Coordinates of N, CA and C in Angstrom, one line a residue:
M1 N -120.4 72.8 -23.9 CA -119.4 71.4 -23.9 C -118.0 72.3 -23.9
L2 N -117.8 72.9 -23.7 CA -116.9 73.9 -24.7 C -116.3 74.5 -22.9
L3 N -117.6 74.9 -22.3 CA -117.3 74.7 -20.1 C -116.4 74.1 -19.8
L4 N -117.0 73.0 -19.7 CA -116.2 71.5 -19.5 C -115.9 71.4 -19.5
R5 N -114.9 71.6 -21.0 CA -113.8 71.0 -21.5 C -112.9 71.9 -20.4
V6 N -113.5 73.0 -20.8 CA -111.8 74.0 -19.9 C -111.9 73.6 -18.3
G7 N -112.6 73.1 -18.0 CA -112.7 73.3 -16.7 C -113.4 71.6 -16.6
S8 N -112.3 70.8 -17.2 CA -112.0 69.9 -17.0 C -112.7 68.6 -16.1
I9 N -113.8 68.7 -16.9 CA -114.6 68.2 -15.9 C -115.1 66.2 -15.2
R10 N -113.7 65.9 -15.8 CA -113.5 64.3 -15.6 C -112.9 64.2 -14.6
F11 N -111.9 65.6 -13.8 CA -111.5 65.1 -13.1 C -112.5 65.0 -11.6
S12 N -113.5 65.9 -11.6 CA -114.9 65.1 -9.8 C -115.0 64.0 -10.8
A13 N -114.4 63.4 -10.5 CA -114.3 61.6 -10.2 C -113.5 60.9 -9.3
F14 N -112.5 62.2 -8.9 CA -111.3 62.2 -8.2 C -112.4 62.2 -7.3
Y15 N -112.8 62.9 -7.0 CA -113.5 63.6 -6.0 C -114.6 62.7 -5.2
L16 N -115.2 62.4 -6.7 CA -116.8 61.1 -6.3 C -115.8 60.4 -5.4
A17 N -114.9 59.7 -6.0 CA -114.6 58.0 -5.7 C -114.4 58.6 -4.7
A18 N -113.5 59.9 -3.7 CA -113.3 59.8 -2.4 C -114.2 59.7 -2.1
F19 N -115.4 61.0 -1.3 CA -116.5 60.4 -1.3 C -117.1 59.9 -0.7
Y20 N -117.4 58.8 -2.0 CA -118.6 57.8 -2.1 C -117.6 56.9 -1.2
T21 N -116.8 56.0 -1.5 CA -115.9 56.1 -0.2 C -116.2 55.7 0.7
A22 N -116.1 56.9 1.2 CA -116.1 57.4 2.7 C -117.3 56.9 3.3
L23 N -118.1 57.6 2.6 CA -119.6 57.1 3.0 C -119.7 56.1 3.2
A24 N -119.4 55.0 2.2 CA -119.1 53.6 1.4 C -119.4 52.8 3.3
A25 N -117.5 53.5 3.9 CA -116.7 52.2 4.4 C -117.9 53.3 5.6
T26 N -118.3 53.6 6.3 CA -119.6 54.3 7.4 C -120.5 53.2 7.3
G27 N -121.1 52.4 6.0 CA -122.0 51.7 6.5 C -123.0 52.6 5.6
H28 N -122.6 53.7 4.6 CA -124.0 53.9 4.1 C -123.8 54.5 2.8
G29 N -123.5 53.4 1.8 CA -123.3 54.0 0.5 C -124.0 53.2 -0.8
E30 N -125.4 53.7 0.6 CA -126.7 53.8 -1.2 C -126.6 55.0 -1.7
W31 N -127.4 54.1 -2.6 CA -126.5 55.0 -4.2 C -127.2 56.7 -4.3
H32 N -128.4 56.7 -3.8 CA -129.4 58.1 -3.5 C -127.6 59.3 -3.2
W33 N -127.1 58.6 -2.4 CA -125.5 59.4 -1.7 C -124.6 59.7 -4.4
L34 N -125.0 59.0 -4.2 CA -124.1 59.3 -5.7 C -125.0 60.4 -6.7
A35 N -126.2 60.4 -6.0 CA -127.2 61.2 -6.5 C -127.4 63.2 -5.9
L36 N -126.2 62.7 -5.1 CA -126.9 63.7 -3.8 C -125.4 64.6 -4.4
G37 N -124.0 64.0 -3.9 CA -122.6 64.5 -4.2 C -122.4 64.8 -6.2
L38 N -123.3 64.3 -6.8 CA -122.3 64.0 -8.0 C -122.4 66.2 -8.3
P39 N -123.5 66.4 -8.3 CA -124.1 67.9 -8.6 C -122.5 68.7 -7.4
L40 N -122.1 68.6 -6.6 CA -121.2 69.5 -6.0 C -120.1 68.7 -6.0
W41 N -119.8 67.6 -6.2 CA -118.1 67.9 -6.8 C -118.1 68.1 -8.7
W42 N -119.3 68.0 -9.4 CA -118.9 68.8 -10.0 C -119.0 69.9 -10.4
V43 N -119.7 70.7 -9.8 CA -119.3 72.8 -9.8 C -118.3 72.9 -9.1
K44 N -117.9 71.9 -7.4 CA -116.6 71.7 -7.0 C -115.0 72.1 -8.6
C45 N -116.0 71.1 -9.2 CA -114.0 70.7 -10.1 C -114.4 71.8 -10.9
L46 N -115.3 72.3 -11.4 CA -115.7 73.4 -12.4 C -114.6 74.9 -11.8
A47 N -115.2 74.9 -10.1 CA -114.4 76.0 -9.5 C -113.2 76.6 -9.4
I48 N -112.2 74.4 -9.1 CA -111.0 74.3 -9.3 C -110.6 75.2 -10.6
E49 N -111.2 73.9 -11.4 CA -110.1 73.9 -12.5 C -110.2 74.8 -13.1
L50 N -111.9 76.1 -13.7 CA -111.9 77.2 -14.2 C -111.2 78.3 -13.4
T51 N -110.9 78.9 -11.8 CA -110.0 79.2 -11.3 C -109.0 79.3 -12.1
N52 N -108.3 77.8 -12.0 CA -107.2 77.8 -12.3 C -106.6 77.9 -14.2
R53 N -107.4 77.6 -14.4 CA -107.2 78.4 -16.1 C -106.7 80.1 -16.1
Y54 N -108.0 80.3 -14.8 CA -107.5 82.3 -15.6 C -106.6 83.0 -14.7
A55 N -105.9 82.0 -13.6 CA -104.9 82.0 -12.9 C -103.5 81.8 -13.7
D56 N -103.7 80.7 -14.1 CA -102.3 80.0 -15.1 C -102.1 80.7 -16.3
R57 N -102.6 81.7 -17.2 CA -103.1 81.7 -18.9 C -101.6 82.8 -18.9
I58 N -100.6 83.2 -18.4 CA -99.5 83.2 -18.9 C -98.7 81.7 -18.3
E59 N -98.7 80.9 -17.7 CA -97.7 79.4 -18.1 C -98.8 78.9 -19.4
D60 N -100.3 79.2 -19.4 CA -100.0 77.4 -20.1 C -99.3 78.2 -21.3
A61 N -100.1 79.1 -21.9 CA -99.8 79.8 -23.4 C -98.0 79.8 -24.1
V62 N -97.4 79.0 -22.5 CA -96.3 78.0 -22.7 C -95.7 77.1 -23.1
N63 N -97.0 75.8 -22.2 CA -96.9 75.2 -21.4 C -98.6 74.2 -22.3
R64 N -99.6 74.7 -22.8 CA -100.7 74.2 -22.6 C -100.6 75.2 -23.9
Q65 N -100.4 74.6 -25.1 CA -101.1 75.9 -25.7 C -102.9 75.2 -26.3
E66 N -102.6 74.2 -26.5 CA -104.1 72.9 -26.9 C -105.0 74.3 -26.6
R67 N -104.4 73.9 -24.1 CA -105.6 74.6 -23.6 C -105.8 75.6 -23.5
T68 N -104.6 76.8 -24.1 CA -104.8 78.5 -24.3 C -105.7 77.7 -25.4
A69 N -106.0 77.6 -26.4 CA -106.2 77.5 -27.2 C -107.7 77.7 -26.9
L70 N -108.1 76.3 -26.0 CA -109.5 76.6 -25.4 C -110.3 77.7 -24.5
C71 N -109.6 77.3 -23.8 CA -109.7 78.8 -23.1 C -110.0 79.9 -23.5
E72 N -108.9 80.7 -25.3 CA -109.4 81.9 -25.9 C -110.7 81.6 -26.4
A73 N -111.0 80.7 -27.2 CA -112.2 80.5 -27.1 C -113.7 80.2 -26.3
L74 N -113.4 79.9 -25.6 CA -114.6 80.3 -24.6 C -115.1 82.0 -24.5
G75 N -113.2 82.1 -23.7 CA -112.7 84.0 -23.6 C -112.5 83.6 -21.8
Y76 N -111.4 84.5 -22.1 CA -110.9 84.4 -20.6 C -111.9 84.9 -18.9
P77 N -112.7 86.5 -19.9 CA -113.6 87.2 -19.2 C -115.0 85.9 -18.2
A78 N -115.3 85.2 -19.5 CA -116.5 84.6 -19.6 C -116.4 83.5 -18.9
I79 N -114.3 82.9 -18.6 CA -114.5 81.9 -17.7 C -113.9 81.7 -16.0
R80 N -113.6 83.6 -16.0 CA -113.3 84.2 -14.6 C -114.5 84.6 -14.3
R81 N -115.8 84.8 -15.0 CA -117.6 85.2 -14.5 C -117.5 83.8 -14.3
A82 N -117.8 83.0 -14.5 CA -118.0 81.5 -14.3 C -117.4 80.6 -13.5
A83 N -115.8 81.5 -13.0 CA -114.8 80.7 -11.6 C -115.9 81.1 -10.9
I84 N -116.1 82.8 -10.7 CA -116.4 83.0 -9.4 C -118.7 82.5 -9.4
V85 N -118.1 83.1 -10.0 CA -120.2 81.3 -10.2 C -120.0 80.4 -9.4
C86 N -118.7 79.6 -10.1 CA -119.2 78.2 -8.9 C -118.0 77.8 -7.7
N87 N -117.5 79.5 -8.0 CA -116.6 79.1 -6.0 C -118.5 79.4 -5.8
V88 N -118.7 80.8 -5.6 CA -120.0 81.2 -4.8 C -120.6 79.2 -5.2
L89 N -121.5 79.2 -5.6 CA -122.3 77.5 -5.0 C -121.9 76.6 -4.4
V90 N -120.4 76.2 -4.5 CA -119.7 75.0 -3.9 C -119.9 76.3 -2.5
L91 N -119.9 77.2 -1.4 CA -120.2 77.6 0.2 C -121.1 76.9 -0.6
A92 N -122.8 77.9 -0.9 CA -123.7 77.5 -1.0 C -124.7 76.2 -1.0
F93 N -123.1 75.7 -1.3 CA -123.4 73.5 -1.8 C -122.8 73.7 0.3
Y94 N -122.5 73.7 0.5 CA -121.8 73.8 2.1 C -122.3 74.0 3.1
L95 N -123.4 75.1 2.9 CA -124.6 75.7 4.0 C -125.5 74.8 3.6
A96 N -125.8 75.0 2.4 CA -127.9 74.3 2.7 C -127.6 72.8 2.8
W97 N -125.7 72.1 3.0 CA -125.4 70.8 2.8 C -125.4 71.3 5.4
F98 N -124.0 71.7 6.2 CA -125.0 72.6 7.6 C -125.9 72.5 7.4
A99 N -127.1 73.1 7.2 CA -128.8 73.6 7.3 C -129.5 72.6 7.9
Q100 N -129.1 71.4 6.6 CA -129.2 70.3 6.4 C -129.3 69.1 7.4
W101 N -127.3 69.3 8.5 CA -126.9 68.1 9.0 C -126.8 68.4 10.8
Q102 N -126.3 69.8 10.5 CA -126.4 70.5 11.7 C -124.9 69.5 12.6
R103 N -124.4 69.1 11.7 CA -123.0 69.1 12.2 C -121.8 69.9 11.6
P104 N -121.1 70.3 13.5 CA -119.9 71.6 13.2 C -118.9 70.8 12.2
Q105 N -118.1 69.4 12.2 CA -117.4 68.5 12.5 C -117.1 69.0 10.6
L106 N -118.5 68.6 10.1 CA -118.7 68.5 9.1 C -118.1 69.2 7.8
F107 N -119.1 71.2 8.9 CA -119.2 71.9 8.6 C -117.3 72.3 8.5
A108 N -116.7 72.1 9.3 CA -115.6 73.2 9.8 C -113.8 71.7 8.5
V109 N -114.7 70.7 7.1 CA -113.5 70.2 6.6 C -114.5 70.9 5.7
Q110 N -115.8 71.2 5.0 CA -116.2 71.5 4.4 C -115.4 72.7 4.4
L111 N -115.5 73.4 5.2 CA -114.8 75.4 4.9 C -113.5 75.3 4.9
V112 N -112.6 73.9 5.8 CA -111.0 74.4 5.0 C -111.1 73.9 3.5
S113 N -111.8 72.8 3.1 CA -111.4 72.4 1.8 C -111.8 73.1 1.0
W114 N -112.8 74.7 0.8 CA -113.6 76.0 0.1 C -112.1 76.8 0.1
V115 N -111.6 76.9 1.4 CA -110.4 78.1 2.0 C -108.9 76.9 0.9
V116 N -109.3 76.2 1.1 CA -108.1 75.4 -0.2 C -108.2 75.5 -1.7
M117 N -109.6 75.5 -1.8 CA -109.7 75.9 -3.7 C -109.4 76.8 -3.5
W118 N -110.0 77.3 -2.8 CA -110.2 78.8 -3.4 C -108.5 79.2 -4.0
N119 N -108.1 79.2 -2.4 CA -106.6 80.1 -1.9 C -105.3 79.0 -3.5
Y120 N -105.9 77.7 -3.1 CA -104.8 77.3 -4.4 C -104.2 78.1 -5.4
S121 N -105.1 78.9 -6.3 CA -104.0 79.7 -7.5 C -104.2 80.8 -7.9
V122 N -105.6 81.4 -6.7 CA -105.5 83.3 -6.7 C -104.7 83.1 -5.1
G123 N -105.5 84.4 -4.5 CA -105.1 84.7 -3.2 C -104.0 84.0 -2.7
L124 N -103.8 83.2 -1.9 CA -102.8 82.8 -0.9 C -101.5 81.6 -2.3
R125 N -102.0 81.2 -3.2 CA -101.4 80.9 -4.8 C -100.3 79.5 -3.9
F126 N -101.1 79.2 -3.2 CA -100.3 77.3 -2.8 C -99.3 77.2 -3.9
K127 N -100.2 77.4 -5.5 CA -99.6 76.1 -7.0 C -98.3 76.5 -6.8
A128 N -98.3 77.6 -5.8 CA -96.5 78.7 -6.6 C -95.1 78.8 -5.7
R129 N -96.4 78.4 -4.4 CA -94.5 77.8 -3.0 C -94.7 76.1 -3.4
R130 N -93.0 75.1 -3.1 CA -92.6 74.3 -3.2 C -93.3 73.5 -2.8
L131 N -93.7 73.6 -1.4 CA -93.8 72.1 -0.2 C -95.7 72.7 -1.0
G132 N -95.8 74.3 -0.9 CA -98.0 74.0 -0.5 C -98.2 73.2 -1.4
V133 N -97.3 73.6 -2.7 CA -98.4 72.8 -4.0 C -98.9 71.3 -3.9
L134 N -97.6 70.8 -3.3 CA -97.9 69.5 -2.6 C -98.7 68.2 -1.7
V135 N -98.8 70.1 -0.4 CA -100.1 70.2 0.3 C -101.1 70.2 0.4
A136 N -101.1 71.1 -0.9 CA -102.7 71.6 -1.2 C -102.8 70.3 -2.0
L137 N -102.9 70.3 -2.8 CA -102.7 69.0 -3.8 C -103.6 67.6 -2.5
T138 N -103.0 67.4 -2.0 CA -102.6 66.6 -1.6 C -104.8 66.5 -0.3
G139 N -104.9 68.0 -0.3 CA -105.5 68.2 0.7 C -106.9 67.5 -0.4
T140 N -106.5 68.3 -1.4 CA -107.5 68.3 -2.2 C -108.2 66.8 -2.9
F141 N -107.6 66.0 -2.2 CA -107.7 64.7 -2.5 C -108.6 63.9 -1.0
I142 N -107.8 63.9 0.0 CA -108.2 64.1 1.8 C -109.6 64.5 1.8
L143 N -109.7 65.6 1.7 CA -111.1 66.1 2.3 C -112.0 65.9 2.0
P144 N -112.3 65.5 0.1 CA -113.4 65.0 0.2 C -113.3 63.8 0.4
F145 N -112.8 62.8 0.8 CA -113.3 61.6 1.6 C -113.1 62.5 3.0
L146 N -112.5 63.0 4.0 CA -113.5 63.8 4.9 C -114.6 63.8 5.2
C147 N -115.6 64.8 3.9 CA -116.1 65.3 3.6 C -117.4 64.2 3.7
G148 N -117.0 63.2 3.3 CA -118.0 61.9 3.7 C -118.1 61.5 4.2
W149 N -116.8 61.5 4.8 CA -117.0 60.0 6.4 C -117.8 60.6 7.6
M150 N -117.6 62.5 6.9 CA -118.4 63.8 8.7 C -119.6 63.1 8.2
I151 N -120.3 62.4 7.5 CA -121.9 63.3 7.7 C -122.1 62.3 8.5
Y152 N -121.7 60.7 8.7 CA -122.6 59.9 9.5 C -121.2 59.5 10.7
G153 N -119.6 60.3 11.0 CA -118.5 59.5 11.3 C -118.3 60.5 12.1
E154 N -116.8 60.1 13.0 CA -116.4 61.7 14.1 C -114.6 61.3 14.1
F155 N -114.4 62.8 14.1 CA -112.6 62.8 13.9 C -112.5 61.4 14.6
S156 N -112.5 60.9 15.3 CA -111.6 59.9 15.9 C -112.3 58.6 15.6
Q157 N -112.7 58.1 14.1 CA -113.2 57.0 13.4 C -112.2 57.3 12.2
V158 N -112.4 58.0 12.3 CA -111.4 58.1 11.3 C -109.9 57.0 10.8
P159 N -109.7 56.2 9.7 CA -108.8 55.3 9.9 C -107.5 55.5 9.3
P160 N -106.3 55.0 10.9 CA -105.8 55.9 10.1 C -104.7 55.3 8.1
I161 N -105.2 54.3 7.9 CA -104.8 54.0 6.2 C -104.9 55.2 5.4
I162 N -106.3 56.1 5.6 CA -106.1 57.5 5.5 C -104.8 58.1 5.5
L163 N -103.3 58.0 6.3 CA -102.7 58.7 5.9 C -101.9 57.8 4.9
V164 N -101.7 56.8 4.7 CA -101.1 55.9 2.9 C -101.6 56.8 1.5
M165 N -103.3 57.3 1.2 CA -103.1 57.4 0.9 C -103.0 58.5 0.7
L166 N -103.1 59.7 2.0 CA -101.9 61.1 1.9 C -101.2 60.8 1.6
V167 N -100.2 59.7 1.6 CA -98.7 59.8 1.1 C -98.4 59.3 -0.6
F168 N -99.2 58.8 -0.9 CA -99.5 57.8 -1.9 C -99.7 59.7 -2.8
V169 N -100.6 60.0 -2.1 CA -100.8 61.6 -2.8 C -99.7 63.2 -3.2
F170 N -99.7 62.9 -2.4 CA -98.1 63.5 -1.7 C -97.2 62.9 -2.9
S171 N -96.9 61.5 -3.2 CA -95.7 61.4 -3.9 C -95.6 61.8 -5.1
L172 N -97.3 61.1 -5.6 CA -97.7 61.9 -6.8 C -97.9 63.3 -7.8
S173 N -97.7 63.7 -6.7 CA -98.9 65.1 -7.2 C -98.2 66.1 -8.1
G174 N -97.1 65.9 -8.1 CA -95.8 66.1 -8.9 C -95.9 66.6 -10.1
I175 N -96.4 64.6 -10.3 CA -96.4 64.4 -11.9 C -96.7 65.6 -12.7
K176 N -97.6 66.7 -12.4 CA -98.2 67.0 -13.4 C -97.3 68.7 -13.8
D177 N -96.1 69.0 -12.6 CA -95.1 70.1 -13.2 C -94.1 69.6 -14.1
I178 N -93.9 67.8 -14.7 CA -93.2 67.5 -16.3 C -93.3 68.3 -16.8
T179 N -94.0 68.3 -17.3 CA -94.8 69.4 -19.0 C -94.1 70.8 -18.9
D180 N -94.0 71.0 -17.6 CA -94.7 72.8 -16.9 C -93.1 73.4 -16.6
V181 N -92.2 73.2 -17.0 CA -90.8 73.4 -16.7 C -91.0 75.1 -17.4
E182 N -90.9 75.0 -18.0 CA -90.6 75.9 -18.6 C -91.7 77.4 -18.6
G183 N -92.1 77.6 -18.5 CA -94.0 78.1 -17.8 C -93.7 79.0 -17.0
D184 N -93.6 77.7 -16.2 CA -93.2 77.4 -14.0 C -91.6 78.6 -14.0
A185 N -90.3 78.6 -14.9 CA -89.7 79.2 -15.0 C -89.7 81.4 -14.9
Q186 N -91.4 80.6 -16.3 CA -91.2 82.4 -16.2 C -92.2 83.0 -14.5
R187 N -92.7 82.0 -14.2 CA -93.2 83.1 -13.3 C -92.2 83.0 -11.8
G188 N -91.5 82.6 -12.5 CA -90.2 81.8 -11.0 C -90.5 81.0 -10.1
Y189 N -90.7 80.2 -10.9 CA -91.2 78.9 -9.8 C -90.6 77.7 -9.8
R190 N -89.6 77.2 -9.1 CA -89.5 75.6 -9.7 C -90.2 74.5 -9.2
S191 N -90.0 73.5 -10.1 CA -91.1 72.0 -8.8 C -89.7 71.6 -7.9
F192 N -90.8 71.1 -6.9 CA -89.8 70.1 -5.9 C -89.5 68.9 -6.9
F193 N -90.5 68.1 -7.3 CA -90.9 67.3 -8.2 C -90.2 67.0 -8.6
V194 N -89.6 68.5 -9.6 CA -88.6 68.4 -11.3 C -86.7 68.1 -10.3
D195 N -87.3 69.4 -8.7 CA -85.6 68.7 -9.0 C -85.3 67.1 -8.4
V196 N -86.2 67.1 -7.6 CA -86.0 65.1 -7.0 C -85.6 64.8 -8.2
A197 N -86.6 64.3 -9.5 CA -86.3 64.1 -10.5 C -85.0 64.4 -11.3
S198 N -83.9 65.5 -11.2 CA -83.1 65.6 -12.5 C -82.2 65.3 -11.9
R199 N -82.1 64.9 -10.2 CA -80.6 65.1 -10.0 C -79.9 63.8 -10.0
R200 N -78.7 63.1 -9.7 CA -78.4 63.1 -10.6 C -77.7 61.4 -10.3
S201 N -77.6 60.5 -8.9 CA -78.6 59.9 -8.2 C -80.3 59.8 -8.2
A202 N -81.0 58.4 -8.8 CA -82.3 58.5 -8.4 C -82.8 58.3 -7.5
L203 N -82.0 58.0 -6.0 CA -82.7 57.1 -4.9 C -83.3 57.9 -4.9
R204 N -83.5 59.7 -4.6 CA -84.7 60.4 -3.9 C -85.9 60.4 -4.7
L205 N -85.8 59.6 -6.2 CA -87.1 59.6 -6.6 C -87.8 58.5 -6.4
L206 N -87.5 57.6 -6.3 CA -87.0 55.8 -6.2 C -88.0 56.5 -4.6
L207 N -86.7 56.9 -3.7 CA -88.0 56.8 -2.5 C -89.3 58.0 -1.9
L208 N -89.0 58.5 -2.5 CA -90.6 59.4 -2.8 C -91.6 58.7 -3.2
L209 N -91.8 58.0 -5.1 CA -92.6 56.8 -5.0 C -92.7 55.6 -4.7
G210 N -91.8 54.9 -4.2 CA -91.6 53.6 -2.9 C -92.1 54.1 -1.6
S211 N -92.5 55.4 -1.8 CA -93.5 55.9 -0.4 C -94.7 55.4 0.0
P212 N -94.5 55.1 -0.3 CA -96.9 55.1 0.4 C -96.4 53.5 0.1
Y213 N -95.6 52.6 -0.8 CA -95.5 50.5 -0.1 C -94.6 51.4 1.0
L214 N -93.6 51.6 1.7 CA -93.3 51.4 2.3 C -94.4 51.8 4.0
F215 N -95.1 52.9 3.9 CA -96.0 52.9 4.7 C -96.9 52.0 4.9
T216 N -97.1 51.1 4.1 CA -98.8 50.5 4.2 C -97.9 48.5 4.7
V217 N -96.9 48.7 4.3 CA -96.1 47.9 4.9 C -96.0 47.7 6.3
A218 N -96.0 49.0 6.7 CA -95.3 49.7 8.7 C -97.4 48.9 9.1
F219 N -97.9 50.5 8.4 CA -99.5 49.8 9.0 C -100.2 48.4 9.3
V220 N -99.4 47.7 7.4 CA -100.1 46.3 8.0 C -99.5 46.2 9.2
A221 N -98.1 45.5 8.9 CA -96.9 45.3 10.4 C -97.1 44.9 11.4
L222 N -98.2 46.8 11.9 CA -98.4 47.3 12.9 C -100.1 47.4 13.4
G223 N -100.9 46.1 13.0 CA -101.7 46.4 12.8 C -102.9 47.4 12.2
L224 N -102.6 49.0 12.1 CA -102.8 48.7 11.8 C -104.2 49.8 10.5
A225 N -103.9 48.1 9.3 CA -104.3 48.5 8.2 C -104.6 46.7 8.4
P226 N -106.2 46.5 7.2 CA -105.8 45.3 6.6 C -104.8 44.8 6.3
V227 N -104.9 42.9 6.3 CA -104.0 42.7 5.5 C -103.8 42.6 3.5
R228 N -105.4 42.8 3.3 CA -105.4 42.8 2.1 C -104.6 44.6 1.1
F229 N -104.6 45.3 2.5 CA -103.6 46.8 1.7 C -103.1 46.7 1.0
L230 N -102.3 45.0 1.4 CA -101.1 45.1 1.1 C -101.2 45.5 -0.9
A231 N -102.8 44.2 -1.5 CA -101.9 44.2 -2.5 C -102.3 45.7 -3.3
L232 N -102.1 46.5 -2.7 CA -101.4 47.9 -3.6 C -100.0 48.1 -3.5
A233 N -99.4 47.0 -3.6 CA -98.1 46.9 -3.4 C -97.7 46.3 -5.2
A234 N -99.7 45.8 -5.1 CA -99.5 45.6 -7.8 C -99.1 46.4 -8.7
F235 N -99.4 48.2 -7.9 CA -99.0 48.8 -8.5 C -97.4 49.3 -8.4
A236 N -96.1 48.8 -8.1 CA -95.0 49.3 -7.4 C -94.7 49.5 -8.1
P237 N -94.6 48.2 -9.8 CA -94.1 47.6 -11.0 C -94.2 48.7 -11.9
L238 N -95.4 49.9 -11.8 CA -96.3 51.3 -12.3 C -95.2 52.5 -11.7
S239 N -95.1 52.5 -10.0 CA -94.0 53.6 -9.5 C -92.8 53.4 -10.5
L240 N -92.0 52.4 -10.6 CA -90.3 51.9 -11.2 C -90.8 51.9 -12.9
L241 N -91.6 51.9 -13.1 CA -91.8 52.4 -13.9 C -91.2 53.6 -14.4
F242 N -92.7 54.6 -14.1 CA -92.4 56.0 -14.0 C -91.6 57.0 -13.8
A243 N -90.6 55.7 -12.4 CA -88.8 56.6 -12.4 C -88.6 56.2 -13.3
S244 N -88.0 54.9 -13.6 CA -87.0 55.1 -15.3 C -87.5 56.8 -16.1
L245 N -89.5 56.8 -17.0 CA -89.3 57.5 -18.0 C -89.1 58.6 -17.4
V246 N -89.1 59.1 -15.9 CA -88.6 60.6 -15.7 C -87.5 61.1 -15.7
R247 N -86.3 60.0 -15.0 CA -84.7 59.8 -15.0 C -84.7 59.9 -17.1
G248 N -85.8 59.3 -17.8 CA -84.8 59.1 -18.5 C -86.0 60.4 -19.6
A249 N -86.4 61.0 -19.3 CA -86.8 62.9 -20.2 C -85.2 63.9 -20.2
R250 N -85.8 63.8 -22.0 CA -84.6 65.1 -22.1 C -85.1 66.5 -21.8
T251 N -87.0 66.4 -22.7 CA -87.8 67.9 -22.9 C -88.9 67.8 -21.5

């Protein structure tokens, strides 16, 4: 249980939701895909988060004392070993799926997904790059969708509306940096999102958080998405509320 808490296993819901949505959109929303998908996304979630815990132990000691306490209870050497095992298991999952489905496009998406996963916290360390972190986080949510889509579909059939999902994630992924300013500074990192949020004028923040809704309206107007996607506008007041909370934060 401690390993699962340190590895934030709850985040696997994000990946499974995108994966299963894509399968359902291709006409294959059978329940057995949940049984097959759950082990993959559980292990992948642990691989991402455990690698991140080990790589971020300096920042977390400042930003997240409660997280550091959990990690120390488990032990950073144990976290490192578990992270390596989970990363290897994810690659094994992907190879097994390729052996079963023989679809190069699916394996290509999975391979890119694995490379992004590994290099987010270590390797190329995307999370230490102002725009690289936003691209990597966006990929973290888009790639599970593409993994589900490529089991039966083709790249040419991916619906254009997926770009709206990409913009949604891009506009919101900087949220995680709000609480991490002090620890990030010790690593020499300054968040793009925090910079936008701390500007004297709120216009850039509003444009950033409002961009998904503008994209949605444009896609519907151009006939690239069904009218029902305008229902996403119901979340716009929450984005405005979030903008006001961020602007009012003093620590």
